[in-house]
Short mmCIF file of C-alpha atoms in Angstrom, two decimals:
data_model
loop_
_atom_site.label_atom_id
_atom_site.label_comp_id
_atom_site.label_asym_id
_atom_site.label_seq_id
_atom_site.Cartn_x
_atom_site.Cartn_y
_atom_site.Cartn_z
CA UNK E 1 -104.23 -10.90 -49.42
CA UNK E 2 -102.92 -14.43 -49.04
CA UNK E 3 -104.75 -17.59 -49.86
CA UNK E 4 -103.27 -20.95 -48.84
CA UNK E 5 -104.77 -23.52 -51.17
CA UNK E 6 -105.29 -27.00 -49.81
CA UNK E 7 -107.89 -28.20 -52.23
CA UNK E 8 -107.11 -30.91 -54.74
CA UNK E 9 -107.92 -30.59 -58.39
CA UNK E 10 -109.75 -33.36 -60.24
CA UNK E 11 -107.58 -35.52 -62.46
CA UNK E 12 -107.33 -34.51 -66.06
CA UNK E 13 -107.99 -36.84 -68.92
CA UNK E 14 -104.31 -37.75 -69.07
CA UNK E 15 -104.30 -38.63 -65.38
CA UNK E 16 -107.35 -40.92 -65.34
CA UNK E 17 -106.82 -44.65 -65.45
CA UNK E 18 -107.55 -46.54 -68.59
CA UNK E 19 -106.59 -43.69 -70.91
CA UNK E 20 -104.02 -43.34 -73.67
CA UNK E 21 -101.18 -42.48 -71.28
CA UNK E 22 -101.51 -45.83 -69.52
CA UNK E 23 -101.43 -47.64 -72.85
CA UNK E 24 -98.37 -45.64 -73.89
CA UNK E 25 -96.64 -46.41 -70.60
CA UNK E 26 -97.38 -50.10 -71.05
CA UNK E 27 -95.71 -50.04 -74.47
CA UNK E 28 -92.52 -48.49 -73.10
CA UNK E 29 -89.51 -49.75 -71.16
CA UNK E 30 -87.78 -47.09 -69.05
CA UNK E 31 -89.50 -44.42 -71.11
CA UNK E 32 -88.43 -45.94 -74.45
CA UNK E 33 -90.85 -47.68 -76.85
CA UNK E 34 -90.51 -51.45 -76.59
CA UNK E 35 -89.64 -51.95 -80.25
CA UNK E 36 -86.89 -49.34 -80.10
CA UNK E 37 -85.60 -50.73 -76.82
CA UNK E 38 -85.40 -54.23 -78.33
CA UNK E 39 -83.49 -52.86 -81.31
CA UNK E 40 -81.07 -50.89 -79.13
CA UNK E 41 -80.45 -53.82 -76.79
CA UNK E 42 -79.91 -56.19 -79.71
CA UNK E 43 -77.44 -53.82 -81.35
CA UNK E 44 -75.65 -53.33 -78.04
CA UNK E 45 -75.26 -57.06 -77.42
CA UNK E 46 -74.43 -57.85 -81.06
CA UNK E 47 -71.51 -55.40 -81.05
CA UNK E 48 -70.35 -56.46 -77.59
CA UNK E 49 -68.67 -59.65 -78.79
CA UNK E 50 -66.38 -58.20 -81.51
CA UNK E 51 -65.37 -55.33 -79.24
CA UNK E 52 -64.86 -57.79 -76.40
CA UNK E 53 -62.60 -59.95 -78.55
CA UNK E 54 -60.50 -56.92 -79.53
CA UNK E 55 -60.24 -55.76 -75.92
CA UNK E 56 -59.40 -59.22 -74.60
CA UNK E 57 -56.67 -59.81 -77.18
CA UNK E 58 -55.13 -56.35 -76.80
CA UNK E 59 -55.15 -56.30 -73.01
CA UNK E 60 -54.10 -59.91 -72.43
CA UNK E 61 -51.31 -59.75 -75.04
CA UNK E 62 -50.13 -56.35 -73.85
CA UNK E 63 -50.05 -57.33 -70.18
CA UNK E 64 -48.26 -60.58 -70.87
CA UNK E 65 -45.68 -58.93 -73.13
CA UNK E 66 -45.21 -55.94 -70.83
CA UNK E 67 -44.70 -58.05 -67.72
CA UNK E 68 -42.28 -60.28 -69.59
CA UNK E 69 -40.20 -57.30 -70.74
CA UNK E 70 -40.04 -55.54 -67.36
CA UNK E 71 -36.57 -56.97 -66.78
CA UNK E 72 -35.24 -54.76 -69.58
CA UNK E 73 -37.48 -51.77 -68.72
CA UNK E 74 -39.09 -51.87 -72.15
CA UNK E 75 -42.05 -53.51 -70.48
CA UNK E 76 -43.06 -50.16 -68.93
CA UNK E 77 -43.62 -48.67 -72.35
CA UNK E 78 -45.58 -51.76 -73.44
CA UNK E 79 -47.76 -51.63 -70.30
CA UNK E 80 -48.40 -47.93 -70.84
CA UNK E 81 -49.42 -48.56 -74.44
CA UNK E 82 -51.69 -51.37 -73.26
CA UNK E 83 -53.54 -49.28 -70.69
CA UNK E 84 -53.85 -46.42 -73.17
CA UNK E 85 -55.38 -48.82 -75.70
CA UNK E 86 -57.70 -50.10 -72.97
CA UNK E 87 -58.59 -46.46 -72.21
CA UNK E 88 -59.57 -45.91 -75.84
CA UNK E 89 -61.79 -49.00 -75.77
CA UNK E 90 -63.29 -47.75 -72.49
CA UNK E 91 -64.17 -44.42 -74.12
CA UNK E 92 -65.84 -46.37 -76.92
CA UNK E 93 -67.84 -48.42 -74.42
CA UNK E 94 -69.01 -45.28 -72.61
CA UNK E 95 -70.23 -43.97 -75.94
CA UNK E 96 -72.13 -47.22 -76.49
CA UNK E 97 -73.71 -46.89 -73.06
CA UNK E 98 -74.94 -43.41 -73.93
CA UNK E 99 -76.20 -44.15 -77.45
CA UNK E 100 -77.42 -47.75 -77.24
CA UNK E 101 -78.39 -47.99 -73.57
CA UNK E 102 -79.50 -44.35 -73.20
CA UNK E 103 -77.89 -44.06 -69.79
CA UNK E 104 -75.53 -41.50 -68.35
CA UNK E 105 -71.92 -42.60 -68.56
CA UNK E 106 -69.58 -40.25 -66.75
CA UNK E 107 -66.01 -39.98 -68.01
CA UNK E 108 -63.41 -40.04 -65.22
CA UNK E 109 -60.63 -37.51 -64.83
CA UNK E 110 -57.44 -39.38 -65.70
CA UNK E 111 -54.08 -38.51 -64.21
CA UNK E 112 -51.92 -36.44 -66.53
CA UNK E 113 -48.26 -35.60 -66.32
CA UNK E 114 -47.53 -31.92 -65.59
CA UNK E 115 -46.17 -29.77 -68.42
CA UNK E 116 -42.43 -30.19 -68.85
CA UNK E 117 -42.34 -33.55 -67.08
CA UNK E 118 -39.57 -35.99 -67.93
CA UNK E 119 -40.28 -38.77 -70.44
CA UNK E 120 -40.08 -41.45 -67.77
CA UNK E 121 -42.74 -39.65 -65.73
CA UNK E 122 -44.95 -39.35 -68.79
CA UNK E 123 -44.63 -43.10 -69.28
CA UNK E 124 -45.37 -43.93 -65.65
CA UNK E 125 -48.29 -41.53 -65.12
CA UNK E 126 -50.95 -43.70 -66.87
CA UNK E 127 -49.73 -46.69 -64.85
CA UNK E 128 -50.29 -44.75 -61.59
CA UNK E 129 -53.93 -44.06 -62.45
CA UNK E 130 -56.34 -46.53 -60.84
CA UNK E 131 -58.86 -45.97 -63.62
CA UNK E 132 -56.34 -47.19 -66.19
CA UNK E 133 -56.27 -50.60 -64.52
CA UNK E 134 -60.07 -50.63 -64.27
CA UNK E 135 -60.15 -50.02 -68.03
CA UNK E 136 -57.75 -52.93 -68.52
CA UNK E 137 -59.89 -55.12 -66.27
CA UNK E 138 -62.91 -54.23 -68.40
CA UNK E 139 -60.98 -55.42 -71.47
CA UNK E 140 -60.84 -58.88 -69.90
CA UNK E 141 -64.16 -59.04 -68.07
CA UNK E 142 -66.12 -57.40 -70.89
CA UNK E 143 -65.18 -60.26 -73.18
CA UNK E 144 -66.79 -62.78 -70.78
CA UNK E 145 -70.06 -60.88 -70.31
CA UNK E 146 -70.17 -59.85 -73.96
CA UNK E 147 -69.68 -63.43 -75.15
CA UNK E 148 -72.36 -64.72 -72.78
CA UNK E 149 -74.86 -62.04 -73.73
CA UNK E 150 -74.11 -62.52 -77.45
CA UNK E 151 -74.66 -66.29 -77.33
CA UNK E 152 -77.91 -65.99 -75.35
CA UNK E 153 -79.43 -63.23 -77.49
CA UNK E 154 -78.40 -64.70 -80.85
CA UNK E 155 -79.73 -68.10 -79.79
CA UNK E 156 -83.02 -66.56 -78.70
CA UNK E 157 -83.38 -64.59 -81.93
CA UNK E 158 -82.54 -67.66 -84.05
CA UNK E 159 -84.95 -69.91 -82.18
CA UNK E 160 -87.74 -67.34 -82.31
CA UNK E 161 -87.36 -66.59 -86.02
CA UNK E 162 -86.71 -70.23 -86.93
CA UNK E 163 -89.69 -71.52 -85.00
CA UNK E 164 -92.15 -68.93 -86.30
CA UNK E 165 -91.09 -69.52 -89.93
CA UNK E 166 -90.55 -73.29 -89.67
CA UNK E 167 -93.78 -73.99 -91.56
CA UNK E 168 -92.29 -72.23 -94.59
CA UNK E 169 -88.81 -73.71 -94.84
CA UNK E 170 -89.75 -77.14 -93.48
CA UNK E 171 -90.34 -78.41 -97.03
CA UNK E 172 -86.64 -78.14 -97.90
CA UNK E 173 -85.43 -80.31 -95.04
CA UNK E 174 -84.12 -83.81 -95.97
CA UNK E 175 -86.48 -86.71 -95.48
CA UNK E 176 -84.26 -88.40 -92.93
CA UNK E 177 -84.18 -85.28 -90.73
CA UNK E 178 -84.94 -85.97 -87.06
CA UNK E 179 -87.42 -83.32 -85.97
CA UNK E 180 -88.50 -81.94 -82.64
CA UNK E 181 -91.58 -84.17 -82.58
CA UNK E 182 -89.47 -87.30 -82.85
CA UNK E 183 -87.10 -86.08 -80.14
CA UNK E 184 -89.97 -85.72 -77.64
CA UNK E 185 -91.49 -89.05 -78.72
CA UNK E 186 -94.66 -87.86 -80.53
CA UNK E 187 -94.09 -89.73 -83.80
CA UNK E 188 -93.08 -88.15 -87.09
CA UNK E 189 -96.14 -86.08 -88.06
CA UNK E 190 -95.21 -83.17 -90.31
CA UNK E 191 -98.17 -81.07 -89.14
CA UNK E 192 -97.38 -81.72 -85.50
CA UNK E 193 -93.72 -80.90 -86.14
CA UNK E 194 -94.68 -77.59 -87.69
CA UNK E 195 -97.10 -76.77 -84.86
CA UNK E 196 -94.61 -77.65 -82.15
CA UNK E 197 -91.89 -75.50 -83.73
CA UNK E 198 -94.40 -72.68 -84.11
CA UNK E 199 -95.28 -72.83 -80.41
CA UNK E 200 -91.61 -72.89 -79.46
CA UNK E 201 -90.91 -69.95 -81.76
CA UNK E 202 -93.80 -67.97 -80.31
CA UNK E 203 -92.56 -68.63 -76.77
CA UNK E 204 -89.06 -67.43 -77.63
CA UNK E 205 -90.47 -64.44 -79.54
CA UNK E 206 -92.61 -63.37 -76.56
CA UNK E 207 -89.72 -63.71 -74.11
CA UNK E 208 -87.16 -62.21 -76.50
CA UNK E 209 -87.48 -58.57 -75.29
CA UNK E 210 -87.05 -59.56 -71.64
CA UNK E 211 -84.10 -61.88 -72.31
CA UNK E 212 -82.40 -59.32 -74.53
CA UNK E 213 -82.97 -56.62 -71.92
CA UNK E 214 -81.53 -58.71 -69.10
CA UNK E 215 -78.50 -59.68 -71.19
CA UNK E 216 -77.85 -56.05 -72.14
CA UNK E 217 -78.28 -54.90 -68.54
CA UNK E 218 -75.80 -57.50 -67.28
CA UNK E 219 -73.13 -56.39 -69.74
CA UNK E 220 -73.90 -52.68 -69.34
CA UNK E 221 -74.02 -52.95 -65.54
CA UNK E 222 -70.48 -54.30 -65.36
CA UNK E 223 -69.31 -51.69 -67.86
CA UNK E 224 -70.92 -48.89 -65.86
CA UNK E 225 -69.41 -50.15 -62.59
CA UNK E 226 -65.87 -50.46 -63.92
CA UNK E 227 -65.77 -47.54 -66.35
CA UNK E 228 -68.07 -44.96 -64.73
CA UNK E 229 -68.21 -45.76 -61.01
CA UNK E 230 -65.01 -43.91 -60.17
CA UNK E 231 -66.04 -40.98 -62.36
CA UNK E 232 -69.35 -40.70 -60.51
CA UNK E 233 -67.46 -40.68 -57.21
CA UNK E 234 -65.17 -37.95 -58.54
CA UNK E 235 -68.16 -35.88 -59.59
CA UNK E 236 -69.79 -36.37 -56.19
CA UNK E 237 -66.62 -35.23 -54.41
CA UNK E 238 -66.39 -32.21 -56.71
CA UNK E 239 -70.04 -31.36 -56.10
CA UNK E 240 -69.56 -31.56 -52.33
CA UNK E 241 -66.45 -29.38 -52.53
CA UNK E 242 -68.25 -26.82 -54.67
CA UNK E 243 -71.21 -26.85 -52.29
CA UNK E 244 -68.93 -26.36 -49.30
CA UNK E 245 -67.11 -23.54 -51.07
CA UNK E 246 -70.42 -21.91 -52.01
CA UNK E 247 -71.62 -22.22 -48.42
CA UNK E 248 -68.46 -20.50 -47.17
CA UNK E 249 -68.82 -17.71 -49.73
CA UNK E 250 -72.51 -17.24 -48.90
CA UNK E 251 -71.78 -17.24 -45.17
CA UNK E 252 -68.97 -14.70 -45.60
CA UNK E 253 -71.22 -12.48 -47.73
CA UNK E 254 -74.00 -12.72 -45.13
CA UNK E 255 -71.62 -11.77 -42.33
CA UNK E 256 -70.28 -8.80 -44.31
CA UNK E 257 -73.82 -7.67 -45.09
CA UNK E 258 -74.85 -8.10 -41.45
CA UNK E 259 -71.81 -6.15 -40.29
CA UNK E 260 -72.61 -3.35 -42.75
CA UNK E 261 -76.26 -3.26 -41.74
CA UNK E 262 -75.38 -3.15 -38.04
CA UNK E 263 -72.86 -0.37 -38.66
CA UNK E 264 -75.27 1.68 -40.77
CA UNK E 265 -78.33 1.06 -38.61
CA UNK E 266 -78.34 0.01 -34.95
CA UNK E 267 -74.78 1.19 -34.29
CA UNK E 268 -75.58 4.71 -35.48
CA UNK E 269 -78.79 4.77 -33.47
CA UNK E 270 -77.04 3.52 -30.34
CA UNK E 271 -74.38 6.21 -30.77
CA UNK E 272 -77.09 8.86 -31.02
CA UNK E 273 -78.86 7.30 -28.04
CA UNK E 274 -75.70 7.65 -25.95
CA UNK E 275 -75.39 11.30 -26.99
CA UNK E 276 -79.06 11.97 -26.16
CA UNK E 277 -78.71 10.39 -22.73
CA UNK E 278 -75.58 12.43 -22.05
CA UNK E 279 -77.36 15.61 -23.13
CA UNK E 280 -80.36 14.77 -20.92
CA UNK E 281 -78.07 14.28 -17.94
CA UNK E 282 -76.39 17.62 -18.63
CA UNK E 283 -79.79 19.31 -18.88
CA UNK E 284 -80.82 17.80 -15.52
CA UNK E 285 -77.60 19.13 -14.02
CA UNK E 286 -78.54 22.55 -15.44
CA UNK E 287 -81.97 22.18 -13.75
CA UNK E 288 -83.86 22.21 -17.07
CA UNK E 289 -86.32 19.33 -16.60
CA UNK E 290 -88.52 20.26 -19.59
CA UNK E 291 -85.74 19.99 -22.14
CA UNK E 292 -84.38 16.90 -20.41
CA UNK E 293 -87.81 15.22 -20.76
CA UNK E 294 -87.91 16.07 -24.47
CA UNK E 295 -84.44 14.61 -24.91
CA UNK E 296 -85.41 11.42 -23.04
CA UNK E 297 -88.51 11.06 -25.23
CA UNK E 298 -86.32 11.26 -28.32
CA UNK E 299 -83.94 8.71 -26.79
CA UNK E 300 -86.87 6.39 -26.10
CA UNK E 301 -87.96 6.66 -29.75
CA UNK E 302 -84.40 5.84 -30.82
CA UNK E 303 -84.43 2.79 -28.55
CA UNK E 304 -87.64 1.47 -30.09
CA UNK E 305 -86.36 2.03 -33.61
CA UNK E 306 -83.12 0.22 -32.74
CA UNK E 307 -85.03 -2.76 -31.39
CA UNK E 308 -87.09 -2.96 -34.58
CA UNK E 309 -83.97 -2.83 -36.74
CA UNK E 310 -82.32 -5.56 -34.66
CA UNK E 311 -85.43 -7.72 -35.07
CA UNK E 312 -85.33 -7.19 -38.83
CA UNK E 313 -81.65 -8.12 -38.92
CA UNK E 314 -82.28 -11.24 -36.84
CA UNK E 315 -84.66 -12.49 -39.53
CA UNK E 316 -81.66 -12.72 -41.85
CA UNK E 317 -79.83 -15.01 -39.41
CA UNK E 318 -82.47 -17.29 -37.94
CA UNK E 319 -86.07 -16.05 -38.18
CA UNK E 320 -87.63 -16.53 -34.72
CA UNK E 321 -90.97 -17.58 -36.19
CA UNK E 322 -89.27 -20.28 -38.24
CA UNK E 323 -87.48 -21.64 -35.19
CA UNK E 324 -90.47 -21.42 -32.86
CA UNK E 325 -93.46 -22.37 -35.00
CA UNK E 326 -92.11 -24.08 -38.09
CA UNK E 327 -91.73 -23.49 -41.81
CA UNK E 328 -95.40 -23.29 -42.77
CA UNK E 329 -96.19 -20.52 -40.27
CA UNK E 330 -93.01 -18.63 -41.19
CA UNK E 331 -93.91 -18.77 -44.90
CA UNK E 332 -97.47 -17.66 -44.24
CA UNK E 333 -96.10 -14.69 -42.27
CA UNK E 334 -93.80 -13.84 -45.21
CA UNK E 335 -96.73 -13.98 -47.62
CA UNK E 336 -98.89 -11.83 -45.35
CA UNK E 337 -96.16 -9.17 -45.31
CA UNK E 338 -95.68 -9.32 -49.08
CA UNK E 339 -96.14 -5.98 -50.82
CA UNK E 340 -97.43 -7.74 -53.95
CA UNK E 341 -100.66 -9.75 -53.40
CA UNK E 342 -99.53 -13.35 -52.98
CA UNK E 343 -101.28 -16.66 -53.49
CA UNK E 344 -99.75 -19.74 -51.90
CA UNK E 345 -99.95 -23.49 -52.27
CA UNK E 346 -98.00 -25.08 -49.44
CA UNK E 347 -97.77 -28.86 -49.27
CA UNK E 348 -95.22 -29.52 -46.55
CA UNK E 349 -94.68 -32.21 -43.90
CA UNK E 350 -94.63 -31.33 -40.23
CA UNK E 351 -90.85 -31.46 -39.87
CA UNK E 352 -87.91 -30.98 -42.19
CA UNK E 353 -84.19 -30.77 -41.56
CA UNK E 354 -83.26 -27.32 -40.18
CA UNK E 355 -80.96 -26.47 -43.09
CA UNK E 356 -83.72 -27.39 -45.57
CA UNK E 357 -86.30 -25.24 -43.76
CA UNK E 358 -83.87 -22.31 -43.65
CA UNK E 359 -83.07 -22.64 -47.35
CA UNK E 360 -86.76 -22.79 -48.32
CA UNK E 361 -87.54 -19.76 -46.15
CA UNK E 362 -84.81 -17.63 -47.69
CA UNK E 363 -85.75 -18.67 -51.22
CA UNK E 364 -89.30 -17.44 -50.69
CA UNK E 365 -88.13 -14.34 -48.80
CA UNK E 366 -85.59 -13.31 -51.45
CA UNK E 367 -88.00 -14.08 -54.29
CA UNK E 368 -90.77 -11.94 -52.78
CA UNK E 369 -88.29 -9.13 -52.14
CA UNK E 370 -87.16 -9.19 -55.79
CA UNK E 371 -90.78 -9.25 -56.99
CA UNK E 372 -91.58 -6.21 -54.88
CA UNK E 373 -88.47 -4.27 -55.94
CA UNK E 374 -88.04 -5.05 -59.62
CA UNK E 375 -90.93 -6.88 -61.26
CA UNK E 376 -93.78 -4.36 -61.23
CA UNK E 377 -96.06 -7.37 -60.81
CA UNK E 378 -99.69 -7.22 -59.72
CA UNK E 379 -99.74 -10.75 -58.28
CA UNK E 380 -97.35 -13.52 -57.32
CA UNK E 381 -97.91 -17.22 -56.72
CA UNK E 382 -95.77 -19.35 -54.40
CA UNK E 383 -95.86 -23.16 -54.45
CA UNK E 384 -93.86 -25.40 -52.12
CA UNK E 385 -94.12 -29.19 -52.26
CA UNK E 386 -92.15 -32.42 -51.95
CA UNK E 387 -91.11 -34.49 -54.96
CA UNK E 388 -88.56 -37.27 -55.47
CA UNK E 389 -86.77 -36.69 -52.17
CA UNK E 390 -86.52 -32.92 -52.59
CA UNK E 391 -88.39 -29.78 -51.65
CA UNK E 392 -89.36 -27.79 -54.74
CA UNK E 393 -90.11 -24.06 -54.43
CA UNK E 394 -91.75 -22.27 -57.36
CA UNK E 395 -92.41 -18.54 -57.40
CA UNK E 396 -94.16 -17.01 -60.42
CA UNK E 397 -95.16 -13.38 -60.95
CA UNK E 398 -96.86 -11.50 -63.78
CA UNK E 399 -94.28 -8.72 -63.91
CA UNK E 400 -92.09 -7.31 -66.67
CA UNK E 401 -89.57 -10.18 -66.63
CA UNK E 402 -85.92 -9.84 -67.53
CA UNK E 403 -84.59 -11.30 -64.25
CA UNK E 404 -81.28 -13.12 -64.45
CA UNK E 405 -78.82 -14.63 -61.99
CA UNK E 406 -76.04 -12.38 -63.26
CA UNK E 407 -78.04 -9.19 -62.91
CA UNK E 408 -78.25 -8.83 -59.16
CA UNK E 409 -76.44 -9.77 -56.00
CA UNK E 410 -79.67 -11.00 -54.44
CA UNK E 411 -80.28 -13.88 -56.85
CA UNK E 412 -76.57 -14.70 -57.08
CA UNK E 413 -76.36 -14.84 -53.30
CA UNK E 414 -79.46 -17.02 -53.21
CA UNK E 415 -77.86 -19.40 -55.71
CA UNK E 416 -74.78 -19.62 -53.47
CA UNK E 417 -76.91 -20.28 -50.41
CA UNK E 418 -78.72 -23.09 -52.24
CA UNK E 419 -75.43 -24.56 -53.45
CA UNK E 420 -74.37 -24.77 -49.82
CA UNK E 421 -77.43 -26.98 -49.20
CA UNK E 422 -76.78 -29.03 -52.40
CA UNK E 423 -79.73 -27.26 -54.02
CA UNK E 424 -80.22 -25.80 -57.48
CA UNK E 425 -81.85 -22.63 -58.76
CA UNK E 426 -83.43 -22.05 -62.19
CA UNK E 427 -84.96 -18.84 -63.50
CA UNK E 428 -87.12 -18.42 -66.57
CA UNK E 429 -87.81 -14.74 -67.11
CA UNK E 430 -88.32 -13.63 -70.72
CA UNK E 431 -88.63 -9.95 -71.45
CA UNK E 432 -92.22 -8.95 -70.84
CA UNK E 433 -92.73 -11.71 -68.28
CA UNK E 434 -93.77 -13.77 -66.58
CA UNK E 435 -90.90 -14.66 -64.28
CA UNK E 436 -90.68 -18.21 -62.95
CA UNK E 437 -88.19 -19.07 -60.23
CA UNK E 438 -87.70 -22.72 -59.32
CA UNK E 439 -85.47 -23.93 -56.48
CA UNK E 440 -84.90 -27.57 -55.55
CA UNK E 441 -83.39 -28.54 -52.19
CA UNK E 442 -82.65 -32.23 -51.56
CA UNK E 443 -83.85 -33.65 -48.26
#
């Protein structure tokens, strides 16, 4: 028995406004506590200047020397050494992005000389890699952004700490010192000087996290663009190629399975149907209408069985109900036909892309088939909903567990089909159950 749940559950304590989760979220920046984020950003900016100086000196000196020596060919070796040094500094910066900025920093695939290549080719290969020159450009540009961020953040920290503590160390200043009060034309009151510096320090202290964050983001943004942008593009191309390859493999496997099913099912029945019709004709020629009628009845039964098998096979290509009436109705029909009692929670829009609807349908279909065949479950729950630009399908049963992608062709084929739609499949199935299958298909 299927139950499609549309009711909404009341918010829990953690979901209600004005609770501890809201306070915790307010004290975090990008999921990181504010104090820790300030410390990470300060450390990132503080180390940016010395690394920027090293990169600027190495890259500028190496490029100048290498270009000057190109007339005697020794410049090629110098340029190669320069870009390799810039590559090492780029690796260090990616590590800083991961540890101090807590962001993903993909490492690009650099060109490498093939085994057994000549020395001249080994020297020229790094110079032919576009990423090598982006690393060298970072050595120059990173010095500019690092210096700017360093000056701003250090000035902000100094002003904040100096202003807040001015009341303490004010007593050691020389008597002829020109203070902030005198500069703004308010006289030379010591109390007013202390108060004005305190207000300035508090202002800089309050704005310090935001200024430090912006300075770190400016430096890290340029680093990410120059050092990781090409790597992200390479990963995207690789993902698309893998998805296309998986789609071809899944399509080929589906065609082979369809061919086998047609050969073992409808083709055999049609062959028998032809034999039965031939026998009925022979019996009519022999003037034996009773036996001919029996043979025709058997042929009619074979025809009906063949039609049913062809309908079942067509569901594996393009389910008619999915095409005609949409994903929700097709899923409800799947759940109604489920051998194991199924409970559903379907939260779907009216229309999705055809390839997304097909992928969702086959995930649910294959999951219910596996539950019926292998799980020994007494109940199964199916949930389909949208989140973050993707359709998420969750199927959970109370069976014996032990399911794994490597154990059966069904789940492996389902993973390939999802890869063809840029989707992912995860299975959590400890021994003894329960089994949780989660598929995510991007819109």
